[in-house]
mmCIF file of C-alpha atoms and ligand atoms in Angstrom:
data_model
loop_
_atom_site.group_PDB
_atom_site.id
_atom_site.type_symbol
_atom_site.label_atom_id
_atom_site.label_comp_id
_atom_site.label_asym_id
_atom_site.label_seq_id
_atom_site.Cartn_x
_atom_site.Cartn_y
_atom_site.Cartn_z
ATOM 1 C CA MET A 29 21.809 17.116 -19.330
ATOM 2 C CA LYS A 30 22.092 15.358 -16.002
ATOM 3 C CA ILE A 31 18.556 14.508 -15.016
ATOM 4 C CA THR A 32 17.469 12.926 -12.120
ATOM 5 C CA ILE A 33 14.231 10.957 -11.872
ATOM 6 C CA ALA A 34 13.490 11.043 -8.247
ATOM 7 C CA GLY A 35 10.509 8.287 -7.958
ATOM 8 C CA ALA A 36 11.479 5.603 -10.563
ATOM 9 C CA GLY A 37 8.096 4.047 -10.436
ATOM 10 C CA ALA A 38 6.055 3.219 -13.443
ATOM 11 C CA MET A 39 6.096 6.909 -15.074
ATOM 12 C CA GLY A 40 9.831 7.412 -13.570
ATOM 13 C CA SER A 41 10.923 4.360 -15.601
ATOM 14 C CA ARG A 42 9.120 5.434 -18.705
ATOM 15 C CA PHE A 43 10.594 8.950 -18.534
ATOM 16 C CA GLY A 44 14.149 7.849 -17.408
ATOM 17 C CA LEU A 45 14.347 5.052 -19.948
ATOM 18 C CA MET A 46 12.967 7.611 -22.759
ATOM 19 C CA LEU A 47 15.408 10.170 -21.858
ATOM 20 C CA HIS A 48 18.400 7.716 -21.544
ATOM 21 C CA LYS A 49 17.598 6.293 -24.854
ATOM 22 C CA ALA A 50 17.638 9.904 -26.176
ATOM 23 C CA GLY A 51 21.510 10.214 -24.963
ATOM 24 C CA GLN A 52 20.802 12.219 -21.738
ATOM 25 C CA GLU A 53 22.684 11.389 -18.548
ATOM 26 C CA VAL A 54 19.955 9.891 -16.321
ATOM 27 C CA PHE A 55 20.199 8.872 -12.639
ATOM 28 C CA LEU A 56 17.257 7.137 -11.005
ATOM 29 C CA VAL A 57 16.422 7.977 -7.169
ATOM 30 C CA ASP A 58 13.998 5.691 -5.491
ATOM 31 C CA GLY A 59 12.653 4.320 -2.479
ATOM 32 C CA TRP A 60 11.893 0.646 -3.189
ATOM 33 C CA LYS A 61 15.068 -1.443 -2.285
ATOM 34 C CA GLU A 62 14.234 -4.439 -4.507
ATOM 35 C CA HIS A 63 13.763 -1.933 -7.321
ATOM 36 C CA VAL A 64 16.964 -0.274 -6.998
ATOM 37 C CA GLU A 65 18.775 -3.572 -6.562
ATOM 38 C CA ALA A 66 17.074 -4.971 -9.686
ATOM 39 C CA ILE A 67 18.073 -2.062 -11.918
ATOM 40 C CA ASN A 68 21.489 -2.204 -10.825
ATOM 41 C CA ARG A 69 22.100 -5.775 -11.211
ATOM 42 C CA ASP A 70 19.821 -6.201 -14.497
ATOM 43 C CA GLY A 71 19.319 -2.934 -15.880
ATOM 44 C CA LEU A 72 15.981 -1.183 -16.285
ATOM 45 C CA LYS A 73 14.079 -3.566 -18.192
ATOM 46 C CA ALA A 74 10.669 -2.738 -20.136
ATOM 47 C CA ASN A 75 7.994 -3.941 -22.550
ATOM 48 C CA PHE A 76 8.225 -0.941 -24.482
ATOM 49 C CA ASN A 77 5.554 -0.888 -27.281
ATOM 50 C CA ASP A 78 5.583 -4.776 -27.274
ATOM 51 C CA LYS A 79 9.152 -5.121 -27.523
ATOM 52 C CA ASP A 80 11.528 -5.985 -24.776
ATOM 53 C CA ILE A 81 14.370 -3.555 -23.971
ATOM 54 C CA VAL A 82 16.832 -3.114 -21.485
ATOM 55 C CA GLU A 83 18.543 0.341 -20.367
ATOM 56 C CA LYS A 84 21.633 0.580 -18.138
ATOM 57 C CA ILE A 85 20.762 3.245 -15.791
ATOM 58 C CA PRO A 86 22.405 3.984 -12.446
ATOM 59 C CA ALA A 87 19.811 3.632 -9.814
ATOM 60 C CA VAL A 88 20.438 5.097 -6.115
ATOM 61 C CA LEU A 89 18.407 4.456 -2.983
ATOM 62 C CA GLN A 90 17.111 7.704 -1.467
ATOM 63 C CA CYS A 91 18.547 7.412 1.897
ATOM 64 C CA ASP A 92 21.755 6.464 -0.057
ATOM 65 C CA ILE A 93 22.240 9.770 -2.294
ATOM 66 C CA PRO A 94 25.820 10.619 -2.358
ATOM 67 C CA THR A 95 26.286 14.388 -1.254
ATOM 68 C CA ASP A 96 28.864 15.301 -4.139
ATOM 69 C CA PHE A 97 26.010 14.096 -6.560
ATOM 70 C CA LYS A 98 25.523 16.653 -9.326
ATOM 71 C CA THR A 99 22.403 17.348 -11.113
ATOM 72 C CA ASP A 100 20.803 19.932 -13.415
ATOM 73 C CA LEU A 101 17.034 18.868 -13.343
ATOM 74 C CA ILE A 102 15.423 16.617 -11.156
ATOM 75 C CA ILE A 103 11.903 15.166 -12.519
ATOM 76 C CA LEU A 104 9.559 14.215 -9.549
ATOM 77 C CA PHE A 105 7.501 11.088 -10.091
ATOM 78 C CA THR A 106 6.742 10.071 -6.786
ATOM 79 C CA LYS A 107 3.555 9.238 -5.315
ATOM 80 C CA ALA A 108 1.855 12.309 -3.623
ATOM 81 C CA LEU A 109 1.915 10.477 -0.359
ATOM 82 C CA GLN A 110 5.812 10.121 -0.983
ATOM 83 C CA LEU A 111 6.648 13.768 -2.228
ATOM 84 C CA ASP A 112 7.940 15.266 1.271
ATOM 85 C CA ASP A 113 10.124 12.532 2.097
ATOM 86 C CA MET A 114 11.657 12.502 -1.354
ATOM 87 C CA MET A 115 12.080 16.072 -1.310
ATOM 88 C CA GLN A 116 13.753 15.721 2.336
ATOM 89 C CA ALA A 117 15.934 13.180 0.790
ATOM 90 C CA LEU A 118 17.173 15.466 -2.285
ATOM 91 C CA LYS A 119 17.790 18.207 0.299
ATOM 92 C CA PRO A 120 21.738 18.002 0.119
ATOM 93 C CA ILE A 121 21.928 17.716 -3.697
ATOM 94 C CA ILE A 122 19.618 20.661 -4.442
ATOM 95 C CA HIS A 123 21.763 23.637 -4.955
ATOM 96 C CA ASP A 124 21.363 27.128 -6.170
ATOM 97 C CA ARG A 125 20.990 26.119 -9.918
ATOM 98 C CA THR A 126 18.942 22.857 -9.724
ATOM 99 C CA ASP A 127 15.784 23.056 -11.454
ATOM 100 C CA VAL A 128 12.988 20.732 -10.388
ATOM 101 C CA LEU A 129 9.861 19.617 -12.615
ATOM 102 C CA CYS A 130 6.774 17.937 -10.843
ATOM 103 C CA LEU A 131 4.593 15.914 -12.878
ATOM 104 C CA LEU A 132 2.528 14.153 -10.383
ATOM 105 C CA ASN A 133 -1.180 13.856 -10.757
ATOM 106 C CA GLY A 134 -3.448 15.817 -8.298
ATOM 107 C CA ILE A 135 -3.349 19.339 -7.353
ATOM 108 C CA GLY A 136 -1.242 21.559 -4.990
ATOM 109 C CA HIS A 137 2.258 19.932 -4.931
ATOM 110 C CA GLU A 138 4.136 23.176 -5.375
ATOM 111 C CA GLU A 139 3.214 23.866 -1.665
ATOM 112 C CA ILE A 140 5.621 21.207 -0.421
ATOM 113 C CA ILE A 141 8.168 21.543 -3.148
ATOM 114 C CA GLU A 142 8.239 25.514 -2.333
ATOM 115 C CA LYS A 143 9.646 24.324 1.151
ATOM 116 C CA TYR A 144 12.860 23.116 -0.560
ATOM 117 C CA VAL A 145 13.315 24.982 -3.594
ATOM 118 C CA GLY A 146 13.093 28.769 -4.941
ATOM 119 C CA LEU A 147 10.226 29.662 -7.122
ATOM 120 C CA ASP A 148 12.587 30.380 -9.845
ATOM 121 C CA HIS A 149 13.723 26.825 -9.851
ATOM 122 C CA ILE A 150 10.207 25.089 -9.675
ATOM 123 C CA PHE A 151 8.556 23.885 -12.842
ATOM 124 C CA ILE A 152 5.099 22.233 -12.695
ATOM 125 C CA GLY A 153 3.110 20.160 -15.207
ATOM 126 C CA ASN A 154 1.171 17.093 -16.070
ATOM 127 C CA THR A 155 1.312 14.191 -18.248
ATOM 128 C CA MET A 156 -1.006 12.094 -20.529
ATOM 129 C CA TRP A 157 1.618 9.507 -20.546
ATOM 130 C CA THR A 158 0.447 5.981 -18.909
ATOM 131 C CA ALA A 159 2.813 3.465 -17.252
ATOM 132 C CA GLY A 160 2.917 0.250 -15.204
ATOM 133 C CA LEU A 161 5.528 -1.628 -13.329
ATOM 134 C CA GLU A 162 5.304 -5.798 -13.758
ATOM 135 C CA GLY A 163 7.480 -5.995 -10.734
ATOM 136 C CA PRO A 164 10.954 -4.512 -9.368
ATOM 137 C CA GLY A 165 13.326 -3.327 -12.408
ATOM 138 C CA LYS A 166 10.475 -3.859 -15.040
ATOM 139 C CA ALA A 167 8.149 -1.535 -16.471
ATOM 140 C CA LYS A 168 5.223 -2.045 -19.251
ATOM 141 C CA LEU A 169 4.950 1.006 -21.405
ATOM 142 C CA PHE A 170 2.595 1.310 -24.372
ATOM 143 C CA GLY A 171 0.508 4.029 -25.763
ATOM 144 C CA THR A 172 1.126 7.436 -26.673
ATOM 145 C CA GLY A 173 1.001 10.715 -24.567
ATOM 146 C CA SER A 174 2.058 14.368 -24.055
ATOM 147 C CA VAL A 175 3.564 16.603 -21.381
ATOM 148 C CA GLU A 176 2.604 20.261 -20.663
ATOM 149 C CA LEU A 177 4.432 22.283 -18.202
ATOM 150 C CA GLU A 178 5.126 25.746 -16.738
ATOM 151 C CA ASN A 179 7.385 27.798 -14.851
ATOM 152 C CA LEU A 180 6.105 28.891 -11.322
ATOM 153 C CA GLY A 181 8.847 31.735 -11.039
ATOM 154 C CA GLU A 182 8.640 34.949 -13.126
ATOM 155 C CA GLY A 183 10.596 35.261 -16.088
ATOM 156 C CA GLN A 184 11.551 31.389 -16.142
ATOM 157 C CA SER A 185 9.589 30.698 -19.322
ATOM 158 C CA ALA A 186 12.711 30.344 -21.414
ATOM 159 C CA LYS A 187 13.779 27.518 -19.272
ATOM 160 C CA ALA A 188 10.591 25.981 -19.483
ATOM 161 C CA LYS A 189 10.662 26.044 -23.101
ATOM 162 C CA GLU A 190 14.164 24.403 -22.805
ATOM 163 C CA ILE A 191 13.253 21.757 -20.466
ATOM 164 C CA ALA A 192 9.969 20.907 -22.611
ATOM 165 C CA ASN A 193 12.650 20.693 -25.731
ATOM 166 C CA VAL A 194 14.843 18.293 -23.713
ATOM 167 C CA LEU A 195 11.350 15.958 -23.182
ATOM 168 C CA THR A 196 10.392 16.454 -26.974
ATOM 169 C CA GLU A 197 13.609 15.323 -28.202
ATOM 170 C CA ALA A 198 13.214 11.855 -26.331
ATOM 171 C CA GLY A 199 9.816 11.463 -27.867
ATOM 172 C CA LEU A 200 7.942 12.670 -24.864
ATOM 173 C CA ASN A 201 5.831 15.117 -26.641
ATOM 174 C CA ALA A 202 6.187 18.105 -24.361
ATOM 175 C CA SER A 203 4.886 21.692 -24.833
ATOM 176 C CA TYR A 204 5.084 24.962 -22.793
ATOM 177 C CA SER A 205 1.728 25.996 -21.431
ATOM 178 C CA ASP A 206 1.193 29.778 -20.303
ATOM 179 C CA ASN A 207 -1.829 28.501 -18.172
ATOM 180 C CA ILE A 208 -0.538 25.435 -16.391
ATOM 181 C CA ARG A 209 -3.264 25.873 -13.414
ATOM 182 C CA TYR A 210 -5.984 24.989 -16.139
ATOM 183 C CA SER A 211 -4.152 22.356 -17.333
ATOM 184 C CA ILE A 212 -3.674 20.816 -13.972
ATOM 185 C CA TYR A 213 -7.056 21.150 -13.295
ATOM 186 C CA ARG A 214 -8.238 19.745 -16.558
ATOM 187 C CA LYS A 215 -5.765 16.695 -16.021
ATOM 188 C CA ALA A 216 -7.102 16.356 -12.112
ATOM 189 C CA CYS A 217 -10.731 15.660 -13.780
ATOM 190 C CA VAL A 218 -9.294 12.974 -15.949
ATOM 191 C CA ASN A 219 -7.860 11.167 -12.665
ATOM 192 C CA GLY A 220 -10.684 12.210 -10.490
ATOM 193 C CA THR A 221 -13.056 10.357 -12.451
ATOM 194 C CA LEU A 222 -11.123 7.327 -14.042
ATOM 195 C CA ASN A 223 -8.793 6.499 -11.186
ATOM 196 C CA GLY A 224 -11.108 6.454 -8.179
ATOM 197 C CA LEU A 225 -14.004 4.828 -10.607
ATOM 198 C CA CYS A 226 -12.080 2.319 -12.239
ATOM 199 C CA THR A 227 -10.600 1.158 -8.998
ATOM 200 C CA ILE A 228 -14.261 0.926 -7.218
ATOM 201 C CA LEU A 229 -15.400 -0.714 -10.111
ATOM 202 C CA ASP A 230 -12.742 -3.114 -10.916
ATOM 203 C CA CYS A 231 -12.354 -2.331 -14.626
ATOM 204 C CA ASN A 232 -9.970 -0.460 -17.103
ATOM 205 C CA ILE A 233 -11.036 2.816 -18.675
ATOM 206 C CA THR A 234 -12.767 1.271 -21.600
ATOM 207 C CA GLY A 235 -14.724 -0.558 -19.126
ATOM 208 C CA PHE A 236 -16.072 2.174 -17.195
ATOM 209 C CA GLY A 237 -16.644 4.334 -20.509
ATOM 210 C CA THR A 238 -19.033 1.472 -22.064
ATOM 211 C CA CYS A 239 -21.177 1.827 -18.980
ATOM 212 C CA LYS A 240 -24.743 3.258 -19.426
ATOM 213 C CA TYR A 241 -24.027 5.733 -16.376
ATOM 214 C CA ALA A 242 -20.534 6.821 -17.206
ATOM 215 C CA HIS A 243 -21.567 10.086 -18.857
ATOM 216 C CA GLU A 244 -23.673 11.007 -16.116
ATOM 217 C CA ILE A 245 -21.158 10.528 -13.524
ATOM 218 C CA VAL A 246 -18.507 11.794 -15.236
ATOM 219 C CA THR A 247 -20.596 15.168 -15.868
ATOM 220 C CA SER A 248 -21.333 15.306 -11.829
ATOM 221 C CA ILE A 249 -17.714 14.885 -10.973
ATOM 222 C CA VAL A 250 -16.313 17.245 -13.592
ATOM 223 C CA SER A 251 -18.859 19.906 -12.524
ATOM 224 C CA GLU A 252 -17.683 19.690 -8.925
ATOM 225 C CA PHE A 253 -14.029 20.377 -10.044
ATOM 226 C CA ALA A 254 -15.115 23.227 -12.138
ATOM 227 C CA ALA A 255 -16.991 24.807 -9.133
ATOM 228 C CA VAL A 256 -13.918 24.737 -7.070
ATOM 229 C CA ALA A 257 -11.493 25.723 -9.779
ATOM 230 C CA LYS A 258 -13.608 28.764 -10.436
ATOM 231 C CA HIS A 259 -12.703 29.912 -6.814
ATOM 232 C CA GLU A 260 -9.202 29.673 -8.009
ATOM 233 C CA ASN A 261 -9.481 31.800 -10.881
ATOM 234 C CA VAL A 262 -9.345 28.737 -13.168
ATOM 235 C CA SER A 263 -12.388 28.554 -15.513
ATOM 236 C CA LEU A 264 -12.916 25.096 -16.775
ATOM 237 C CA ASP A 265 -14.720 24.495 -20.111
ATOM 238 C CA VAL A 266 -16.837 21.493 -18.458
ATOM 239 C CA ASP A 267 -17.778 20.241 -21.841
ATOM 240 C CA GLU A 268 -14.486 20.091 -23.575
ATOM 241 C CA VAL A 269 -13.118 18.355 -20.167
ATOM 242 C CA ILE A 270 -15.804 15.628 -20.310
ATOM 243 C CA HIS A 271 -14.942 15.222 -24.247
ATOM 244 C CA HIS A 272 -11.327 14.961 -23.354
ATOM 245 C CA ILE A 273 -12.313 12.290 -20.678
ATOM 246 C CA GLU A 274 -14.354 10.500 -22.950
ATOM 247 C CA GLU A 275 -11.579 10.287 -25.596
ATOM 248 C CA THR A 276 -9.697 8.132 -23.326
ATOM 249 C CA TYR A 277 -12.008 5.130 -23.633
ATOM 250 C CA ASP A 278 -10.850 4.310 -27.079
ATOM 251 C CA PRO A 279 -9.252 0.693 -26.471
ATOM 252 C CA GLU A 280 -6.785 1.713 -29.516
ATOM 253 C CA THR A 281 -5.312 4.542 -27.332
ATOM 254 C CA ILE A 282 -5.273 4.417 -23.720
ATOM 255 C CA GLY A 283 -8.856 2.613 -22.841
ATOM 256 C CA LEU A 284 -6.867 -0.752 -21.874
ATOM 257 C CA HIS A 285 -4.868 1.355 -19.406
ATOM 258 C CA TYR A 286 -6.090 0.481 -15.714
ATOM 259 C CA PRO A 287 -5.236 3.918 -13.731
ATOM 260 C CA SER A 288 -2.380 4.125 -11.523
ATOM 261 C CA MET A 289 -4.840 4.249 -8.399
ATOM 262 C CA TYR A 290 -6.050 0.518 -9.498
ATOM 263 C CA GLN A 291 -2.562 -0.426 -9.917
ATOM 264 C CA ASP A 292 -1.772 0.677 -6.243
ATOM 265 C CA LEU A 293 -4.553 -0.320 -4.342
ATOM 266 C CA ILE A 294 -6.280 -3.453 -6.311
ATOM 267 C CA LYS A 295 -3.060 -5.148 -7.361
ATOM 268 C CA ASN A 296 -0.543 -3.926 -4.686
ATOM 269 C CA HIS A 297 -2.839 -3.241 -1.430
ATOM 270 C CA ARG A 298 -0.954 0.215 -1.399
ATOM 271 C CA LEU A 299 -2.663 3.394 -0.160
ATOM 272 C CA THR A 300 -4.027 5.888 -2.842
ATOM 273 C CA GLU A 301 -3.574 9.543 -4.077
ATOM 274 C CA ILE A 302 -7.174 10.114 -3.543
ATOM 275 C CA ASP A 303 -6.599 12.892 -1.046
ATOM 276 C CA PHE A 304 -4.754 14.809 -3.567
ATOM 277 C CA ILE A 305 -7.532 14.537 -6.183
ATOM 278 C CA ASN A 306 -11.204 14.095 -5.306
ATOM 279 C CA GLY A 307 -10.345 14.522 -1.548
ATOM 280 C CA ALA A 308 -8.591 17.895 -2.246
ATOM 281 C CA VAL A 309 -11.666 19.032 -4.193
ATOM 282 C CA ALA A 310 -13.712 18.255 -1.520
ATOM 283 C CA LYS A 311 -11.938 19.917 1.070
ATOM 284 C CA LYS A 312 -11.671 22.766 -1.052
ATOM 285 C CA GLY A 313 -15.239 22.605 -1.608
ATOM 286 C CA GLU A 314 -16.136 22.865 2.103
ATOM 287 C CA LYS A 315 -13.702 25.829 2.444
ATOM 288 C CA TYR A 316 -15.350 27.857 -0.252
ATOM 289 C CA GLY A 317 -19.006 26.629 0.688
ATOM 290 C CA ILE A 318 -19.340 24.356 -2.494
ATOM 291 C CA SER A 319 -21.132 21.254 -2.213
ATOM 292 C CA THR A 320 -19.071 18.130 -3.554
ATOM 293 C CA PRO A 321 -21.280 15.003 -2.915
ATOM 294 C CA TYR A 322 -19.745 12.961 -5.809
ATOM 295 C CA CYS A 323 -15.925 13.657 -4.638
ATOM 296 C CA LYS A 324 -16.637 13.289 -1.162
ATOM 297 C CA PHE A 325 -18.316 10.053 -1.706
ATOM 298 C CA LEU A 326 -15.906 8.671 -4.010
ATOM 299 C CA THR A 327 -12.754 9.641 -1.373
ATOM 300 C CA GLU A 328 -14.864 7.929 1.343
ATOM 301 C CA LEU A 329 -15.439 4.733 -0.849
ATOM 302 C CA ILE A 330 -11.529 4.677 -1.863
ATOM 303 C CA HIS A 331 -10.619 4.980 1.930
ATOM 304 C CA CYS A 332 -13.055 2.374 2.964
ATOM 305 C CA LYS A 333 -11.307 -0.077 0.053
ATOM 306 C CA GLU A 334 -7.949 0.802 1.422
ATOM 307 C CA GLU A 335 -9.027 -0.109 5.036
ATOM 308 C CA ILE A 336 -10.696 -3.134 3.747
ATOM 309 C CA LEU A 337 -7.546 -4.321 1.866
ATOM 310 C CA LYS A 338 -5.371 -3.363 4.647
ATOM 311 C CA ALA A 339 -3.332 -0.986 2.099
ATOM 312 C CA LYS A 340 -0.050 0.562 3.307
HETATM 313 P P1 NAD B 25 4.540 4.351 -8.953
HETATM 314 O O1 NAD B 25 3.933 3.606 -7.769
HETATM 315 O O2 NAD B 25 4.812 3.216 -9.991
HETATM 316 O O3 NAD B 25 5.784 4.696 -8.459
HETATM 317 C C1 NAD B 25 5.884 5.698 -7.318
HETATM 318 C C2 NAD B 25 6.721 5.034 -6.440
HETATM 319 O O4 NAD B 25 6.457 4.001 -5.585
HETATM 320 C C3 NAD B 25 8.220 4.780 -6.865
HETATM 321 O O5 NAD B 25 9.252 5.114 -5.967
HETATM 322 C C4 NAD B 25 8.322 3.233 -6.777
HETATM 323 O O6 NAD B 25 9.079 2.749 -6.700
HETATM 324 C C5 NAD B 25 7.315 2.931 -5.374
HETATM 325 N N1 NAD B 25 6.672 1.472 -5.837
HETATM 326 C C6 NAD B 25 5.831 1.283 -6.908
HETATM 327 N N2 NAD B 25 5.455 -0.050 -6.831
HETATM 328 C C7 NAD B 25 5.970 -0.340 -5.684
HETATM 329 C C8 NAD B 25 5.628 -1.680 -4.663
HETATM 330 N N3 NAD B 25 4.818 -2.766 -5.265
HETATM 331 N N4 NAD B 25 6.005 -1.561 -3.369
HETATM 332 C C9 NAD B 25 7.095 -0.387 -3.044
HETATM 333 N N5 NAD B 25 7.062 0.763 -3.660
HETATM 334 C C10 NAD B 25 6.662 0.602 -4.882
HETATM 335 O O7 NAD B 25 3.745 5.413 -9.482
HETATM 336 P P2 NAD B 25 3.569 5.904 -10.931
HETATM 337 O O8 NAD B 25 2.474 5.229 -11.468
HETATM 338 O O9 NAD B 25 4.744 5.988 -11.567
HETATM 339 O O10 NAD B 25 3.053 7.407 -10.445
HETATM 340 C C11 NAD B 25 3.745 8.365 -10.382
HETATM 341 C C12 NAD B 25 3.137 9.773 -10.257
HETATM 342 O O11 NAD B 25 2.732 10.177 -11.672
HETATM 343 C C13 NAD B 25 1.695 9.771 -9.652
HETATM 344 O O12 NAD B 25 1.311 11.121 -9.044
HETATM 345 C C14 NAD B 25 0.482 9.185 -10.207
HETATM 346 O O13 NAD B 25 -0.463 9.895 -10.111
HETATM 347 C C15 NAD B 25 1.170 10.207 -11.805
HETATM 348 N N6 NAD B 25 0.889 9.584 -13.089
HETATM 349 C C16 NAD B 25 0.750 7.863 -13.160
HETATM 350 C C17 NAD B 25 0.319 7.355 -14.592
HETATM 351 C C18 NAD B 25 0.325 6.056 -14.666
HETATM 352 O O14 NAD B 25 -0.030 5.765 -15.665
HETATM 353 N N7 NAD B 25 0.905 5.350 -13.926
HETATM 354 C C19 NAD B 25 0.203 8.268 -15.634
HETATM 355 C C20 NAD B 25 0.337 9.775 -15.472
HETATM 356 C C21 NAD B 25 0.590 10.217 -14.114
HETATM 357 C C1 AOT B 26 -4.164 8.409 -17.544
HETATM 358 N N1 AOT B 26 -4.139 7.884 -15.967
HETATM 359 O O1 AOT B 26 -3.072 9.438 -15.191
HETATM 360 C C2 AOT B 26 -3.524 9.154 -18.071
HETATM 361 O O2 AOT B 26 -3.192 6.346 -14.361
HETATM 362 O O3 AOT B 26 -2.972 8.170 -12.795
HETATM 363 C C3 AOT B 26 -3.200 7.475 -13.818
HETATM 364 C C4 AOT B 26 -3.260 8.424 -15.317
HETATM 365 C C5 AOT B 26 -3.871 9.704 -19.012
HETATM 366 C C6 AOT B 26 -5.300 9.703 -19.661
HETATM 367 C C7 AOT B 26 -5.921 8.837 -19.131
HETATM 368 C C8 AOT B 26 -5.478 8.411 -17.698
#
């Protein structure tokens, strides 16, 4: 299958690398010039489960995508703030039969994708894989993960299962979900707690998880997500979601991971996805008349930190 990874940062590199190792025809599209140049010059390098590997994968800058470029599947892995620009750049190569899978963290990305792609070709999902970038052309990949995905268009479940199969054959452990909105909210709770909190508290997941107040804070935030989700006919099992978050504290699994928001803001002084996670819940809360003080405060704190660090 011809697969385009649109947004070949940390996660795009993981998916691109694993799909390429499994024999798929992978192309990387990205907006970071030094990264694209490094990949084309030296290959995509990764410390992959403690082993240094290199995969020769073609990469192209998103402003230079050739118009005769053919692709069966586009996997979106930009940051939320970059999604609309990436979709604009991909416009010339999206044809009647191009499928698009969105695995970004956060809520509501389909509203942007629908402007460019027919519903029958949109697949949305979420992933528990993690990844980091050590610099241009070099990823750090460890731990395990999974992917869940579903078709947005009616009657496209066979296609969704086919895409899940391709990912699973590459070791990405993907499954079809018949309730992806639940899974997206459930994953948003993971990010709505760990991403912002580890960033403000300057720690990894285990660091936060071993704090005395961790359980109380997580319970408050997840309850706000659940109250908002209920207004969208998604009925979160709050106790199960809290347990799911607390399972990530284990340093033997993903506890040592610094969430992507930490990597963005603290390490690289980049703007964060907070408005698409806690900010989105606070905004929906206002619309539905639900109080979301923890989400609102965490969003404000992250924006303050962005200002202090002059994030771009
Ligand atoms: P990323 O920041 O690594 O990459 C996204 C884009 O930003 C890429 O185009 C990349 O080239 C560019 N970029 C990265 N570092 C840059 C730098 N220093 N200067 C200029 N450009 C730079 O993003 P990601 O962590 O791969 O996340 C993609 C999506 O997946 C997000 O929605 C994220 O929340 C989600 N996600 C991330 C992880 C994770 O562990 N990283 C896990 C699950 C989901
Ligand atoms: C994560 N991390 O999603 C993934 O860093 O944005 C991220 C992210 C799975 C489980 C716990 C944290």
